[in-house]
Coordinates of C-alpha atoms in Angstrom, one line a residue:
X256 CA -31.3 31.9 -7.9
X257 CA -27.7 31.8 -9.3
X258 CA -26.3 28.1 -10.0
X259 CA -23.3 27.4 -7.9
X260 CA -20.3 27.5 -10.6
X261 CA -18.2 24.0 -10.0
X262 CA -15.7 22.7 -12.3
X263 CA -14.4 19.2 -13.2
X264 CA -11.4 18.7 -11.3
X265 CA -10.7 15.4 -14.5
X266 CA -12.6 13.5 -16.6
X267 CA -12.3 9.7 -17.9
X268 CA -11.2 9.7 -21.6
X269 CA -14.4 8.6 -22.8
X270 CA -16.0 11.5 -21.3
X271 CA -17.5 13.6 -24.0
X272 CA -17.0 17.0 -23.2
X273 CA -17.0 18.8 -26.8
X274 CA -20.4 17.1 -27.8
X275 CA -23.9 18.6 -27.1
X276 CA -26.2 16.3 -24.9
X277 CA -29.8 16.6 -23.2
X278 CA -29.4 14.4 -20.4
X279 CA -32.1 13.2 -17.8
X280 CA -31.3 12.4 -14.5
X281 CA -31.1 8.6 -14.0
X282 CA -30.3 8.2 -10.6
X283 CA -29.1 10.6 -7.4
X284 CA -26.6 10.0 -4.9
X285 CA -25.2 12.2 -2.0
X286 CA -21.9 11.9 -3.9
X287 CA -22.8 10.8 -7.5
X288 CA -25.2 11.7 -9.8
X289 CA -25.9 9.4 -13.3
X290 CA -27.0 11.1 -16.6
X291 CA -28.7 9.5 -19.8
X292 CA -29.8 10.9 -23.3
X293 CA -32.4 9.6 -25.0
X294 CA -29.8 8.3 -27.4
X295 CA -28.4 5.8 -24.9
X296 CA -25.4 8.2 -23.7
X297 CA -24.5 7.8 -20.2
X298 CA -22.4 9.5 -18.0
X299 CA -21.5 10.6 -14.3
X300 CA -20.4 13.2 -12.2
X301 CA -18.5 12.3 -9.1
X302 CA -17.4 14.1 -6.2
X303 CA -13.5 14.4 -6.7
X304 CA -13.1 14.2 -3.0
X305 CA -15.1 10.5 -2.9
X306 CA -14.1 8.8 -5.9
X307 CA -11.3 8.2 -8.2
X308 CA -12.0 7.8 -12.3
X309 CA -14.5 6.4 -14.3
X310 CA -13.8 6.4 -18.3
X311 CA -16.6 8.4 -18.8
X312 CA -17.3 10.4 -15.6
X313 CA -16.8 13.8 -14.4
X314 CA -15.2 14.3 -11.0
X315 CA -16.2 17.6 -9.7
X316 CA -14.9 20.3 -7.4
X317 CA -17.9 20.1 -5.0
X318 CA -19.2 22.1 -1.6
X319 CA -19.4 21.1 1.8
X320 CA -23.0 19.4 2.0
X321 CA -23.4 18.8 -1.2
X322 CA -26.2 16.3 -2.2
X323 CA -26.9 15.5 -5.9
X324 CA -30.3 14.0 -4.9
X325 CA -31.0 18.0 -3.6
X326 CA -28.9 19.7 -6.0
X327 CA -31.2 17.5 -9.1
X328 CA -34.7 17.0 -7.4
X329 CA -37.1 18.3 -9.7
X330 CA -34.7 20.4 -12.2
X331 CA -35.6 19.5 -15.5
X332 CA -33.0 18.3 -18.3
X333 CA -29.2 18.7 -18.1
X334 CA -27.3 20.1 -20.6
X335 CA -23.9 19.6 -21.8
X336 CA -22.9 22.2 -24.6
X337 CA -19.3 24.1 -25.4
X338 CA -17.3 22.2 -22.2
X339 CA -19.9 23.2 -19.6
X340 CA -22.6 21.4 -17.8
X341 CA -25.6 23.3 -17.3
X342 CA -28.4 22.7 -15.1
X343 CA -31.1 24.9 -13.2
X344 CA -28.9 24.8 -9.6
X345 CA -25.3 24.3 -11.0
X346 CA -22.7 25.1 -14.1
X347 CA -19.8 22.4 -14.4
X348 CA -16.9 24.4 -16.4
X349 CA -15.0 21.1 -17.8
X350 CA -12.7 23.2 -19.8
X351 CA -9.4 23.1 -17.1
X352 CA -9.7 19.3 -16.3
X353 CA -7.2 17.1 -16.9
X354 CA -8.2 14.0 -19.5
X355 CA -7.1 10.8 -17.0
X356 CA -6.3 7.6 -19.3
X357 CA -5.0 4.3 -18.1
X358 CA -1.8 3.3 -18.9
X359 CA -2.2 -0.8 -19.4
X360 CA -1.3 -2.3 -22.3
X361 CA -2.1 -6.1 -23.3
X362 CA 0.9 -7.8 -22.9
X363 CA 2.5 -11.3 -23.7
X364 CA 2.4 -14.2 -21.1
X365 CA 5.7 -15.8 -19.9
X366 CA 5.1 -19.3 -20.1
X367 CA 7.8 -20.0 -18.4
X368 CA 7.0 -17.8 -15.1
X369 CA 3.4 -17.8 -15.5
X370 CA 1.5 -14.9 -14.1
X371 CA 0.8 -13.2 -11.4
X372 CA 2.9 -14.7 -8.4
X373 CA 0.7 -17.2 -6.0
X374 CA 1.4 -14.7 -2.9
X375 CA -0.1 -11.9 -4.8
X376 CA -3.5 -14.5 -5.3
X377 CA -3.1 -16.1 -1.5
X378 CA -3.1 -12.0 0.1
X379 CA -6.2 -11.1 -2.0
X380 CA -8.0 -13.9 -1.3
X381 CA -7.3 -13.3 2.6
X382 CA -7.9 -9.8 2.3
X383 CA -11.5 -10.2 0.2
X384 CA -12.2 -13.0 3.2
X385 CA -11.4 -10.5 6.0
X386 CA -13.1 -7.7 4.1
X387 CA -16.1 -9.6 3.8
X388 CA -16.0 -10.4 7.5
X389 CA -15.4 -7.2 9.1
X390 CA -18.2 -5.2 7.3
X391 CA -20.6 -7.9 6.9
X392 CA -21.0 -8.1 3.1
X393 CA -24.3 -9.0 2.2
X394 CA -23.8 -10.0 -1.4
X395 CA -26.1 -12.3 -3.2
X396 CA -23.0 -14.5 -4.6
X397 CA -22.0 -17.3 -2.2
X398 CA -18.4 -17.1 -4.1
X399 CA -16.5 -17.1 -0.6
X400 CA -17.0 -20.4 1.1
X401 CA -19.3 -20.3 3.6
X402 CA -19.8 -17.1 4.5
X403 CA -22.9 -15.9 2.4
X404 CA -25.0 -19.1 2.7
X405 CA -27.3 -18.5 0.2
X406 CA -26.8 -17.9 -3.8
X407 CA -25.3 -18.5 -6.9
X408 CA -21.4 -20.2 -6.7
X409 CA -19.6 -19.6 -10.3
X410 CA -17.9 -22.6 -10.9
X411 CA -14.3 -23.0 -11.4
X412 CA -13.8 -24.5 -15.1
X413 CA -14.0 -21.7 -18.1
X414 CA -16.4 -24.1 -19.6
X415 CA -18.9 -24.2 -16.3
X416 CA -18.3 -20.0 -16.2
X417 CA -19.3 -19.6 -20.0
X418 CA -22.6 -21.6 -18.4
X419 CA -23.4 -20.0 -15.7
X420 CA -23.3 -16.2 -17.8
X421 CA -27.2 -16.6 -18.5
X422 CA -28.1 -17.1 -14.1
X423 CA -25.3 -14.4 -13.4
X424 CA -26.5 -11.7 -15.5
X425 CA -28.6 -9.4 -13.4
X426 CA -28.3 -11.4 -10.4
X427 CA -29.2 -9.7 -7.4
X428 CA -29.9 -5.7 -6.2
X429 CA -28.9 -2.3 -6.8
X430 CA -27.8 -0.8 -10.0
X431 CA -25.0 -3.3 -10.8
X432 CA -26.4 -6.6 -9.4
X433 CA -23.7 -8.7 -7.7
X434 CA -23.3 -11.3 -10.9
X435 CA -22.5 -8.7 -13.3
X436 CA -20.2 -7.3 -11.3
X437 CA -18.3 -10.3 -10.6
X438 CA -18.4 -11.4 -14.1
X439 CA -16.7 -7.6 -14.6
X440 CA -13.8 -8.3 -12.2
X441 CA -13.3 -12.0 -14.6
X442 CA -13.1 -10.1 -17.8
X443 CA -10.8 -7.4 -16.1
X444 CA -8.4 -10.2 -15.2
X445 CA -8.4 -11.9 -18.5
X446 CA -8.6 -8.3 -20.9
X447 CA -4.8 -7.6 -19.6
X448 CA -2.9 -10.7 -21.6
X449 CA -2.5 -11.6 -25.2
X450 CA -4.4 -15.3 -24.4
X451 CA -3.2 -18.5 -25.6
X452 CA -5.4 -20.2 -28.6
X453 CA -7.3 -22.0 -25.9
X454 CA -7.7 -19.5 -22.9
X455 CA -9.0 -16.7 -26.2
X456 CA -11.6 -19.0 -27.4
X457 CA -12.7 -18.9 -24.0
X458 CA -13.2 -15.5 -23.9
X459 CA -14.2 -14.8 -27.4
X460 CA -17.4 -17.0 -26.2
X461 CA -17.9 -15.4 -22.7
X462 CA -17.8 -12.6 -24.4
X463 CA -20.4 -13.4 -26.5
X464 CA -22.8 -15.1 -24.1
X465 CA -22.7 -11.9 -21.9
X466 CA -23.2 -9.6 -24.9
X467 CA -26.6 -11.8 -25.4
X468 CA -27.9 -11.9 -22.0
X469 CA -27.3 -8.1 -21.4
X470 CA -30.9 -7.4 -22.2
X471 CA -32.0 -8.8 -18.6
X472 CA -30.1 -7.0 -16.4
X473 CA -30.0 -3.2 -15.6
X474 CA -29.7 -0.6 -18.0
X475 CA -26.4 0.8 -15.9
X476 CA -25.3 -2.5 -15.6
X477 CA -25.7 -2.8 -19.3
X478 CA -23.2 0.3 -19.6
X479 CA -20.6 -1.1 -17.7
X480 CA -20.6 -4.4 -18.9
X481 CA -20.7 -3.3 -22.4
X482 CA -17.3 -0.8 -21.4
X483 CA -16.1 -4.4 -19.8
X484 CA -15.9 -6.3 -23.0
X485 CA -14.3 -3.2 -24.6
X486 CA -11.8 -2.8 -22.4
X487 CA -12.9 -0.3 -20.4
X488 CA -12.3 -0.4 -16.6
X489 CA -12.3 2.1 -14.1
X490 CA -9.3 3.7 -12.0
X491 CA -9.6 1.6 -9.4
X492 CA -9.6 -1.4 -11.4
X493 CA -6.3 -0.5 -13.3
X494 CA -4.5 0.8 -11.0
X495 CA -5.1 -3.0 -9.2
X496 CA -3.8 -4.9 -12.3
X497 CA -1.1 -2.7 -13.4
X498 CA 0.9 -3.2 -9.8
X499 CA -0.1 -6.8 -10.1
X500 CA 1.1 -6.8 -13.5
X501 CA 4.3 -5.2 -12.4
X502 CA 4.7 -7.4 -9.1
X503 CA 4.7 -5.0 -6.4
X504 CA 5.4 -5.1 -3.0
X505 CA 2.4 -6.8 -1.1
X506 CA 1.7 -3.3 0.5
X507 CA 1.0 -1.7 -2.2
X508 CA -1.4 -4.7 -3.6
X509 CA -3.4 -4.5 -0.8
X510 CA -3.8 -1.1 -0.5
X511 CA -5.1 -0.9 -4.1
X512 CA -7.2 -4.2 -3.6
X513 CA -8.8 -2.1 -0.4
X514 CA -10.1 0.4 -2.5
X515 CA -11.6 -1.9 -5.0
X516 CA -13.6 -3.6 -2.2
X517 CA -15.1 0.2 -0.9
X518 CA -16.4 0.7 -3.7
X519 CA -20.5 0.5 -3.6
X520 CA -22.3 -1.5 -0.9
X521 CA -20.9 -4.7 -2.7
X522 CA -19.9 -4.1 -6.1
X523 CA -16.2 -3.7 -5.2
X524 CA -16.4 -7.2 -3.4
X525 CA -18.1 -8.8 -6.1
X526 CA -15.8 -7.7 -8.7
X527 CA -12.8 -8.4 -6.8
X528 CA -13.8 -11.8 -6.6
X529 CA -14.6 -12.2 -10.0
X530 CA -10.8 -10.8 -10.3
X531 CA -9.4 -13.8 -8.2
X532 CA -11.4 -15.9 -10.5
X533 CA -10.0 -14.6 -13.8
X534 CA -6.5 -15.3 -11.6
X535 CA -7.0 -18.7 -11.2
X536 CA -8.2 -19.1 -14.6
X537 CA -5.2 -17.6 -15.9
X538 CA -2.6 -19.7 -13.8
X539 CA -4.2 -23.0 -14.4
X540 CA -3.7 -22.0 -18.0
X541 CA 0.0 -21.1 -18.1

């Protein structure tokens, strides 16, 4: 049988595309398909059609009923060699993709204005509360009042926060349980600003704390906390804080808080809400 010849419609700027890599398959979706070496490397193709960026992920040109889980089920290693992923049922020419790359820089804090204006805070916090609502979110975090009645509630202080790091990590299901993805959407929020003394102590030892408890949560999870804490976030994630960063109209926030929130059967929720935490943080600290 031929392999069906796709190519990378972009890649994240992490993505190694000139290196040579055995990759197993770690874990199949209809839409996305996660790759590991035996030297720790991960990385992911996505259909370009489904998801926006990842700084180390693939999205790919992909057929009408294309399933990774079919596409992967019982083909042996994957190979990336010379710009091309090669497996038994498909090639992935990565040659013509465009490289995407954030555009955030850290930037100073006004103290006289603050940060990010209170409306900006006040429509996300509706929107994650309507969100939540609409499509029944069934996160393990009770971080929005009362509407998941069971769980873990960060608390509001840095101090409690740097605390709570040890029950958060790997709370909950699925590949990115629900506390590491909220304490991802807090680092995101706090990564963007050249901190006061006080507010970079605090995240020097958050920092820290997560770095030691990462050995008890997923091995994913592990990845994308680790790209947290290095200031790696995914489109989705910048493209949020750099039109809250430039105040833009309320429109436009919500729109890019919406596709946040789609992303993953709660990991977009979560992280968002970790977000609005790193917010208030922030604002009580100006």
């Amino acid at each position: 049988m031929t392999p069906a010849a796709l190519s990378a419609l972009s890649l994240g700027y992490l993505f190694p595309a000139k290196e040579r890599h055995v990759l197993q398959v770690h874990s199949a979706f209809q839409h996305a398909l996660n790759l590991r070496s035996e030297e720790g490397t991960h990385l992911t193709l996505l259909c370009a059609k489904k998801y926006q960026n990842l700084p180390d992920a693939a999205r790919v040109m992909l057929p009408e009923q294309w399933d990774w889980r079919r596409e992967t089920a019982g083909c042996g290693p994957v190979r990336l060699t010379h710009g091309v992923v090669i497996a038994q049922r498909f090639r992935i020419d990565l040659n013509r993709a465009t490289v995407w790359q954030p555009q955030l820089r850290r930037a100073s804090r006004d103290p006289k204005t603050g940060l990010w204006p209170q409306r900006h805070y006040k429509t996300l916090d509706a929107q994650l509360l309507l969100f939540c609502l609409e499509h029944k979110v069934g996160s393990a975090l009770q971080w929005q009042g009362n509407i998941l009645h069971q769980g873990l509630r960060p608390q509001e202080s840095p101090k409690q926060l740097e605390d709570q790091v040890p029950r958060l990590i790997g709370y909950g299901k699925g590949l990115t349980p629900d506390g590491d993805d909220y304490l991802l959407g807090y680092l995101a929020a706090l990564w963007l600003w050249k901190l006061p003394p006080m507010l970079a102590a605090h995240y020097a030892r958050l920092q820290q704390a997560i770095e030691r408890q990462l050995p008890h949560t997923t091995d994913i999870s592990q990845h994308y906390l680790r790209g947290a804490l290095r200031g790696h976030f995914s489109q989705l994630i910048c493209e949020l804080l750099k039109q809250l960063n430039a105040d833009a109209p309320t429109t436009t926030v919500i729109a890019c808080a919406e596709q946040v929130m789609q992303f993953g059967a709660t990991s977009g929720v979560d992280c968002l809400a970790g977000l609005l935490h790193g917010m208030r943080t922030l604002n009580a600290h100006h």
